[in-house]
Amino acid sequence: MTVIIHDLENTELQTIFPQIGKDTVLVSEKGSIKNCIGCFGCWIKTPGTCVLKDGYENMGWILSQAETVIIISKCYYGGYSPFVKNILDRSIPFLLPFFKIEKNETHHKQRYKNTFQLVVHFYGENITSQEMDIAHSLVKANAINLHATSCKVLFYQSFNQIA
Amino acid sequence: MKISIINGSPKLGKSTSELIVEYLTPLISKNNSIEVFNTNTTALNEGQLSGIICSDTIIFAFPLYVDSIPSNLLRLLIGLEKRQFPSQNIMVYCVVNNGFFEGKQNHIAVKQIKSWCAINHLIWGQGIGIGAGEMLPFLKDIPLGHGPNKNIGNAIKQLSFNILTRQGGEDLFISPNWPRFLWKVQSSLFVWYPRAKSNGLKKSRLFEQVQKNYLDNIKQLEQKGKKQ
């Protein structure tokens, strides 16, 4: 399964992906998303599922089914747009609260055996070289913490350049 | 000097960021006007945003979420950028805490605040990255600069000096003065298992994987609810 997390309008997404297969899950903005409130309910109350019921509570399960996760986001300060970041903040039920140490750093243990490839498309008119450096570090860190098998970062002036 | 402290934690209850603000405020309050803004419930209003952009110094205290700035604070940063700062003589500092042991894992969020600072032509002051943030509330009765609070005490002291003198400083990334292996064991024994137990869950349930049929059942229930 491919998961596309994006901050585009549906019509804009269609220009990039005219045909979206049945095995693709789109995570799009519906105007209802709530902020993660740091309650850890997704770990200690309803393990694996966020306690905020707004249509985005199953991100942990969705990521557990993914072979590829594609993120399309406007670049802000070398990171994601608020909606995309909100989705990632709500994705921690994909992991366990417990820690492991790898390469002398602590990271959360996996809840699922599943791993995926992470591909991030950042778009924006004036992405600076400083922001690109941050974005590279961020996606690499995300890939380590989400146990992705590989990661790739690409930059565009405009979203419609994403092929 | 007018100092705005922005608590970027989205937590509804007491947060580690709030504790850090409580540590820092008395050290920088003499002869200064300090206002603390919380971003955890509703978005800041126009008056509050105008107040922030007219500050001499802005300090962000927030938790690391998925290796970077949490989305609630990101929205605020974009909102502030849209308003345009009346002066470029504003110093910016940040204190980021994370759930991992190593404070250095906060370096990306510090760089993001630096990037926001550069885009808005403000003056970068200093960034502090604190590891094992969830542990700090357990240590709040130990004075800063002592025992496991030694590193954080030194970092807060240095930061407060730089804020008061409007100086920049090297970014600092620290962890508690505590063995990491012990912290790792304690986080399970004294945090996750007791919290789960208080919710009526056995240890084994924390490892549960969500099954697809469970989600199908939820969807069916939702559809039934809509029909009714």
mmCIF file with all atom_site columns, C-alpha atoms in Angstrom, chain A residues 29 33 35-40 43-49 53 57-58 61-62 64-65 76-83 85-86 88-92 96-101 103-109 111-113 128 130-131 134 137-139 141-143 145-146, chain B residues 10-12 39-41 65-72 74-75 77-79 81 99-102 104-105 107-108 111-116 118-120 134 180-181 183-184 187-188 191-193 195-197 199 201 203 205-212 214-215 218 222:
data_model
loop_
_atom_site.group_PDB
_atom_site.id
_atom_site.type_symbol
_atom_site.label_atom_id
_atom_site.label_alt_id
_atom_site.label_comp_id
_atom_site.label_asym_id
_atom_site.label_entity_id
_atom_site.label_seq_id
_atom_site.pdbx_PDB_ins_code
_atom_site.Cartn_x
_atom_site.Cartn_y
_atom_site.Cartn_z
_atom_site.occupancy
_atom_site.B_iso_or_equiv
_atom_site.pdbx_formal_charge
_atom_site.auth_seq_id
_atom_site.auth_comp_id
_atom_site.auth_asym_id
_atom_site.auth_atom_id
_atom_site.pdbx_PDB_model_num
ATOM 1   C CA . GLU A 1 29  ? -6.888  18.114 4.830  1.00 0.00 ? 29  GLU A CA 1
ATOM 2   C CA . ILE A 1 33  ? -7.773  18.015 12.305 1.00 0.00 ? 33  ILE A CA 1
ATOM 3   C CA . ASN A 1 35  ? -3.538  19.135 17.454 1.00 0.00 ? 35  ASN A CA 1
ATOM 4   C CA . CYS A 1 36  ? -1.833  16.300 19.273 1.00 0.00 ? 36  CYS A CA 1
ATOM 5   C CA . ILE A 1 37  ? -2.279  17.285 22.915 1.00 0.00 ? 37  ILE A CA 1
ATOM 6   C CA . GLY A 1 38  ? 0.650   15.248 24.250 1.00 0.00 ? 38  GLY A CA 1
ATOM 7   C CA . CYS A 1 39  ? -1.615  13.106 26.439 1.00 0.00 ? 39  CYS A CA 1
ATOM 8   C CA . PHE A 1 40  ? 0.049   9.812  25.361 1.00 0.00 ? 40  PHE A CA 1
ATOM 9   C CA . TRP A 1 43  ? 0.180   4.631  24.142 1.00 0.00 ? 43  TRP A CA 1
ATOM 10  C CA . ILE A 1 44  ? -1.428  4.157  27.545 1.00 0.00 ? 44  ILE A CA 1
ATOM 11  C CA . LYS A 1 45  ? -5.202  4.381  27.066 1.00 0.00 ? 45  LYS A CA 1
ATOM 12  C CA . THR A 1 46  ? -6.105  3.083  23.594 1.00 0.00 ? 46  THR A CA 1
ATOM 13  C CA . PRO A 1 47  ? -2.752  1.610  22.472 1.00 0.00 ? 47  PRO A CA 1
ATOM 14  C CA . GLY A 1 48  ? -2.183  2.151  18.751 1.00 0.00 ? 48  GLY A CA 1
ATOM 15  C CA . THR A 1 49  ? -5.039  4.604  18.218 1.00 0.00 ? 49  THR A CA 1
ATOM 16  C CA . LYS A 1 53  ? -11.757 11.274 17.190 1.00 0.00 ? 53  LYS A CA 1
ATOM 17  C CA . GLU A 1 57  ? -7.033  8.864  14.795 1.00 0.00 ? 57  GLU A CA 1
ATOM 18  C CA . ASN A 1 58  ? -5.852  5.838  12.781 1.00 0.00 ? 58  ASN A CA 1
ATOM 19  C CA . TRP A 1 61  ? -2.532  1.691  11.663 1.00 0.00 ? 61  TRP A CA 1
ATOM 20  C CA . ILE A 1 62  ? -2.324  3.394  8.246  1.00 0.00 ? 62  ILE A CA 1
ATOM 21  C CA . SER A 1 64  ? 1.584   -0.047 9.581  1.00 0.00 ? 64  SER A CA 1
ATOM 22  C CA . GLN A 1 65  ? 0.117   -1.002 6.188  1.00 0.00 ? 65  GLN A CA 1
ATOM 23  C CA . TYR A 1 76  ? 8.366   26.050 6.203  1.00 0.00 ? 76  TYR A CA 1
ATOM 24  C CA . TYR A 1 77  ? 11.635  26.733 8.028  1.00 0.00 ? 77  TYR A CA 1
ATOM 25  C CA . GLY A 1 78  ? 13.110  23.555 6.598  1.00 0.00 ? 78  GLY A CA 1
ATOM 26  C CA . GLY A 1 79  ? 10.169  21.467 7.766  1.00 0.00 ? 79  GLY A CA 1
ATOM 27  C CA . TYR A 1 80  ? 6.632   20.541 6.884  1.00 0.00 ? 80  TYR A CA 1
ATOM 28  C CA . SER A 1 81  ? 3.501   22.676 6.566  1.00 0.00 ? 81  SER A CA 1
ATOM 29  C CA . PRO A 1 82  ? 1.220   22.790 9.643  1.00 0.00 ? 82  PRO A CA 1
ATOM 30  C CA . PHE A 1 83  ? -1.267  20.203 8.300  1.00 0.00 ? 83  PHE A CA 1
ATOM 31  C CA . LYS A 1 85  ? 3.216   18.231 10.606 1.00 0.00 ? 85  LYS A CA 1
ATOM 32  C CA . ASN A 1 86  ? -0.067  17.778 12.442 1.00 0.00 ? 86  ASN A CA 1
ATOM 33  C CA . LEU A 1 88  ? 3.032   13.329 11.732 1.00 0.00 ? 88  LEU A CA 1
ATOM 34  C CA . ASP A 1 89  ? 2.448   14.526 15.311 1.00 0.00 ? 89  ASP A CA 1
ATOM 35  C CA . ARG A 1 90  ? -0.660  12.306 15.361 1.00 0.00 ? 90  ARG A CA 1
ATOM 36  C CA . SER A 1 91  ? 1.284   9.313  13.981 1.00 0.00 ? 91  SER A CA 1
ATOM 37  C CA . ILE A 1 92  ? 3.137   8.336  17.157 1.00 0.00 ? 92  ILE A CA 1
ATOM 38  C CA . LEU A 1 96  ? 5.648   1.975  21.199 1.00 0.00 ? 96  LEU A CA 1
ATOM 39  C CA . PRO A 1 97  ? 6.345   4.232  24.180 1.00 0.00 ? 97  PRO A CA 1
ATOM 40  C CA . PHE A 1 98  ? 9.367   2.105  25.089 1.00 0.00 ? 98  PHE A CA 1
ATOM 41  C CA . PHE A 1 99  ? 12.902  3.007  24.092 1.00 0.00 ? 99  PHE A CA 1
ATOM 42  C CA . LYS A 1 100 ? 15.790  1.240  22.406 1.00 0.00 ? 100 LYS A CA 1
ATOM 43  C CA . ILE A 1 101 ? 19.313  2.493  21.893 1.00 0.00 ? 101 ILE A CA 1
ATOM 44  C CA . LYS A 1 103 ? 24.002  4.133  17.324 1.00 0.00 ? 103 LYS A CA 1
ATOM 45  C CA . ASN A 1 104 ? 24.225  5.605  20.807 1.00 0.00 ? 104 ASN A CA 1
ATOM 46  C CA . GLU A 1 105 ? 20.849  7.396  20.502 1.00 0.00 ? 105 GLU A CA 1
ATOM 47  C CA . THR A 1 106 ? 17.500  6.531  22.046 1.00 0.00 ? 106 THR A CA 1
ATOM 48  C CA . HIS A 1 107 ? 14.535  5.904  19.766 1.00 0.00 ? 107 HIS A CA 1
ATOM 49  C CA . HIS A 1 108 ? 11.062  4.434  20.252 1.00 0.00 ? 108 HIS A CA 1
ATOM 50  C CA . LYS A 1 109 ? 10.598  0.729  19.633 1.00 0.00 ? 109 LYS A CA 1
ATOM 51  C CA . ARG A 1 111 ? 4.785   -1.503 17.431 1.00 0.00 ? 111 ARG A CA 1
ATOM 52  C CA . TYR A 1 112 ? 4.548   -3.181 14.020 1.00 0.00 ? 112 TYR A CA 1
ATOM 53  C CA . LYS A 1 113 ? 7.087   -5.216 12.056 1.00 0.00 ? 113 LYS A CA 1
ATOM 54  C CA . THR A 1 128 ? 16.884  28.668 1.050  1.00 0.00 ? 128 THR A CA 1
ATOM 55  C CA . GLN A 1 130 ? 19.741  26.649 4.996  1.00 0.00 ? 130 GLN A CA 1
ATOM 56  C CA . GLU A 1 131 ? 16.161  25.303 4.825  1.00 0.00 ? 131 GLU A CA 1
ATOM 57  C CA . ILE A 1 134 ? 17.376  21.396 7.757  1.00 0.00 ? 134 ILE A CA 1
ATOM 58  C CA . SER A 1 137 ? 18.357  16.393 8.502  1.00 0.00 ? 137 SER A CA 1
ATOM 59  C CA . LEU A 1 138 ? 14.672  16.303 9.406  1.00 0.00 ? 138 LEU A CA 1
ATOM 60  C CA . VAL A 1 139 ? 13.658  13.637 6.901  1.00 0.00 ? 139 VAL A CA 1
ATOM 61  C CA . ALA A 1 141 ? 15.692  11.795 11.546 1.00 0.00 ? 141 ALA A CA 1
ATOM 62  C CA . ASN A 1 142 ? 12.047  10.985 10.699 1.00 0.00 ? 142 ASN A CA 1
ATOM 63  C CA . ALA A 1 143 ? 13.176  7.922  8.747  1.00 0.00 ? 143 ALA A CA 1
ATOM 64  C CA . ASN A 1 145 ? 12.435  7.297  14.229 1.00 0.00 ? 145 ASN A CA 1
ATOM 65  C CA . LEU A 1 146 ? 9.693   5.821  12.017 1.00 0.00 ? 146 LEU A CA 1
ATOM 66  C CA . PRO B 2 10  ? 0.124   21.728 23.099 1.00 0.00 ? 10  PRO B CA 1
ATOM 67  C CA . LYS B 2 11  ? -0.431  19.792 26.355 1.00 0.00 ? 11  LYS B CA 1
ATOM 68  C CA . LEU B 2 12  ? -3.639  20.658 28.173 1.00 0.00 ? 12  LEU B CA 1
ATOM 69  C CA . THR B 2 39  ? -0.579  28.046 22.804 1.00 0.00 ? 39  THR B CA 1
ATOM 70  C CA . ASN B 2 40  ? -2.238  24.891 24.126 1.00 0.00 ? 40  ASN B CA 1
ATOM 71  C CA . THR B 2 41  ? -5.927  25.747 23.953 1.00 0.00 ? 41  THR B CA 1
ATOM 72  C CA . TYR B 2 65  ? 7.382   16.541 18.298 1.00 0.00 ? 65  TYR B CA 1
ATOM 73  C CA . VAL B 2 66  ? 8.495   14.041 15.647 1.00 0.00 ? 66  VAL B CA 1
ATOM 74  C CA . ASP B 2 67  ? 11.967  15.593 15.372 1.00 0.00 ? 67  ASP B CA 1
ATOM 75  C CA . SER B 2 68  ? 10.760  19.159 14.904 1.00 0.00 ? 68  SER B CA 1
ATOM 76  C CA . ILE B 2 69  ? 8.450   22.010 15.979 1.00 0.00 ? 69  ILE B CA 1
ATOM 77  C CA . PRO B 2 70  ? 4.924   20.868 17.022 1.00 0.00 ? 70  PRO B CA 1
ATOM 78  C CA . SER B 2 71  ? 2.189   21.882 14.566 1.00 0.00 ? 71  SER B CA 1
ATOM 79  C CA . ASN B 2 72  ? 0.442   24.295 16.965 1.00 0.00 ? 72  ASN B CA 1
ATOM 80  C CA . LEU B 2 74  ? 4.363   26.112 13.626 1.00 0.00 ? 74  LEU B CA 1
ATOM 81  C CA . ARG B 2 75  ? 0.989   27.760 12.930 1.00 0.00 ? 75  ARG B CA 1
ATOM 82  C CA . LEU B 2 77  ? 5.299   31.112 13.747 1.00 0.00 ? 77  LEU B CA 1
ATOM 83  C CA . ILE B 2 78  ? 3.677   31.439 10.325 1.00 0.00 ? 78  ILE B CA 1
ATOM 84  C CA . GLY B 2 79  ? 1.050   33.790 11.795 1.00 0.00 ? 79  GLY B CA 1
ATOM 85  C CA . GLU B 2 81  ? 5.697   36.066 10.074 1.00 0.00 ? 81  GLU B CA 1
ATOM 86  C CA . GLY B 2 99  ? 11.356  12.670 25.255 1.00 0.00 ? 99  GLY B CA 1
ATOM 87  C CA . PHE B 2 100 ? 14.582  10.972 24.206 1.00 0.00 ? 100 PHE B CA 1
ATOM 88  C CA . PHE B 2 101 ? 17.538  11.018 26.564 1.00 0.00 ? 101 PHE B CA 1
ATOM 89  C CA . GLU B 2 102 ? 19.862  12.999 24.328 1.00 0.00 ? 102 GLU B CA 1
ATOM 90  C CA . LYS B 2 104 ? 21.212  16.833 20.892 1.00 0.00 ? 104 LYS B CA 1
ATOM 91  C CA . GLN B 2 105 ? 18.161  15.288 19.195 1.00 0.00 ? 105 GLN B CA 1
ATOM 92  C CA . HIS B 2 107 ? 19.087  20.303 17.080 1.00 0.00 ? 107 HIS B CA 1
ATOM 93  C CA . ILE B 2 108 ? 16.726  20.310 14.094 1.00 0.00 ? 108 ILE B CA 1
ATOM 94  C CA . LYS B 2 111 ? 17.701  25.226 13.503 1.00 0.00 ? 111 LYS B CA 1
ATOM 95  C CA . GLN B 2 112 ? 14.065  25.695 12.446 1.00 0.00 ? 112 GLN B CA 1
ATOM 96  C CA . ILE B 2 113 ? 13.663  28.560 14.938 1.00 0.00 ? 113 ILE B CA 1
ATOM 97  C CA . LYS B 2 114 ? 16.955  29.994 13.636 1.00 0.00 ? 114 LYS B CA 1
ATOM 98  C CA . SER B 2 115 ? 15.560  29.780 10.111 1.00 0.00 ? 115 SER B CA 1
ATOM 99  C CA . TRP B 2 116 ? 12.339  31.567 11.204 1.00 0.00 ? 116 TRP B CA 1
ATOM 100 C CA . ALA B 2 118 ? 16.571  34.707 9.615  1.00 0.00 ? 118 ALA B CA 1
ATOM 101 C CA . ILE B 2 119 ? 13.441  34.921 7.426  1.00 0.00 ? 119 ILE B CA 1
ATOM 102 C CA . ASN B 2 120 ? 12.057  37.631 9.716  1.00 0.00 ? 120 ASN B CA 1
ATOM 103 C CA . GLU B 2 134 ? 9.520   13.849 30.770 1.00 0.00 ? 134 GLU B CA 1
ATOM 104 C CA . ARG B 2 180 ? 20.878  6.595  30.588 1.00 0.00 ? 180 ARG B CA 1
ATOM 105 C CA . PHE B 2 181 ? 20.283  2.883  31.232 1.00 0.00 ? 181 PHE B CA 1
ATOM 106 C CA . TRP B 2 183 ? 16.420  6.433  32.855 1.00 0.00 ? 183 TRP B CA 1
ATOM 107 C CA . LYS B 2 184 ? 15.402  3.883  30.186 1.00 0.00 ? 184 LYS B CA 1
ATOM 108 C CA . SER B 2 187 ? 10.609  5.300  32.038 1.00 0.00 ? 187 SER B CA 1
ATOM 109 C CA . SER B 2 188 ? 8.930   1.888  31.653 1.00 0.00 ? 188 SER B CA 1
ATOM 110 C CA . VAL B 2 191 ? 5.919   6.129  33.740 1.00 0.00 ? 191 VAL B CA 1
ATOM 111 C CA . TRP B 2 192 ? 4.380   3.906  31.067 1.00 0.00 ? 192 TRP B CA 1
ATOM 112 C CA . TYR B 2 193 ? 3.298   0.854  33.104 1.00 0.00 ? 193 TYR B CA 1
ATOM 113 C CA . ARG B 2 195 ? -0.029  5.194  33.611 1.00 0.00 ? 195 ARG B CA 1
ATOM 114 C CA . ALA B 2 196 ? -1.441  2.246  31.681 1.00 0.00 ? 196 ALA B CA 1
ATOM 115 C CA . LYS B 2 197 ? -2.486  0.584  34.942 1.00 0.00 ? 197 LYS B CA 1
ATOM 116 C CA . ASN B 2 199 ? -6.313  3.364  32.780 1.00 0.00 ? 199 ASN B CA 1
ATOM 117 C CA . LEU B 2 201 ? -4.703  -1.726 31.098 1.00 0.00 ? 201 LEU B CA 1
ATOM 118 C CA . LYS B 2 203 ? 1.248   -4.337 30.557 1.00 0.00 ? 203 LYS B CA 1
ATOM 119 C CA . ARG B 2 205 ? -1.950  -4.366 26.126 1.00 0.00 ? 205 ARG B CA 1
ATOM 120 C CA . LEU B 2 206 ? 0.589   -1.585 25.572 1.00 0.00 ? 206 LEU B CA 1
ATOM 121 C CA . PHE B 2 207 ? 2.144   -3.720 22.819 1.00 0.00 ? 207 PHE B CA 1
ATOM 122 C CA . GLU B 2 208 ? -1.148  -4.344 20.997 1.00 0.00 ? 208 GLU B CA 1
ATOM 123 C CA . GLN B 2 209 ? -1.371  -3.924 17.254 1.00 0.00 ? 209 GLN B CA 1
ATOM 124 C CA . VAL B 2 210 ? -4.516  -2.469 15.756 1.00 0.00 ? 210 VAL B CA 1
ATOM 125 C CA . GLN B 2 211 ? -6.295  -5.052 13.589 1.00 0.00 ? 211 GLN B CA 1
ATOM 126 C CA . LYS B 2 212 ? -8.074  -4.097 10.381 1.00 0.00 ? 212 LYS B CA 1
ATOM 127 C CA . TYR B 2 214 ? -11.316 -3.498 14.490 1.00 0.00 ? 214 TYR B CA 1
ATOM 128 C CA . LEU B 2 215 ? -11.243 -0.462 12.196 1.00 0.00 ? 215 LEU B CA 1
ATOM 129 C CA . ILE B 2 218 ? -15.546 1.287  14.047 1.00 0.00 ? 218 ILE B CA 1
ATOM 130 C CA . GLU B 2 222 ? -19.963 5.303  12.574 1.00 0.00 ? 222 GLU B CA 1
#
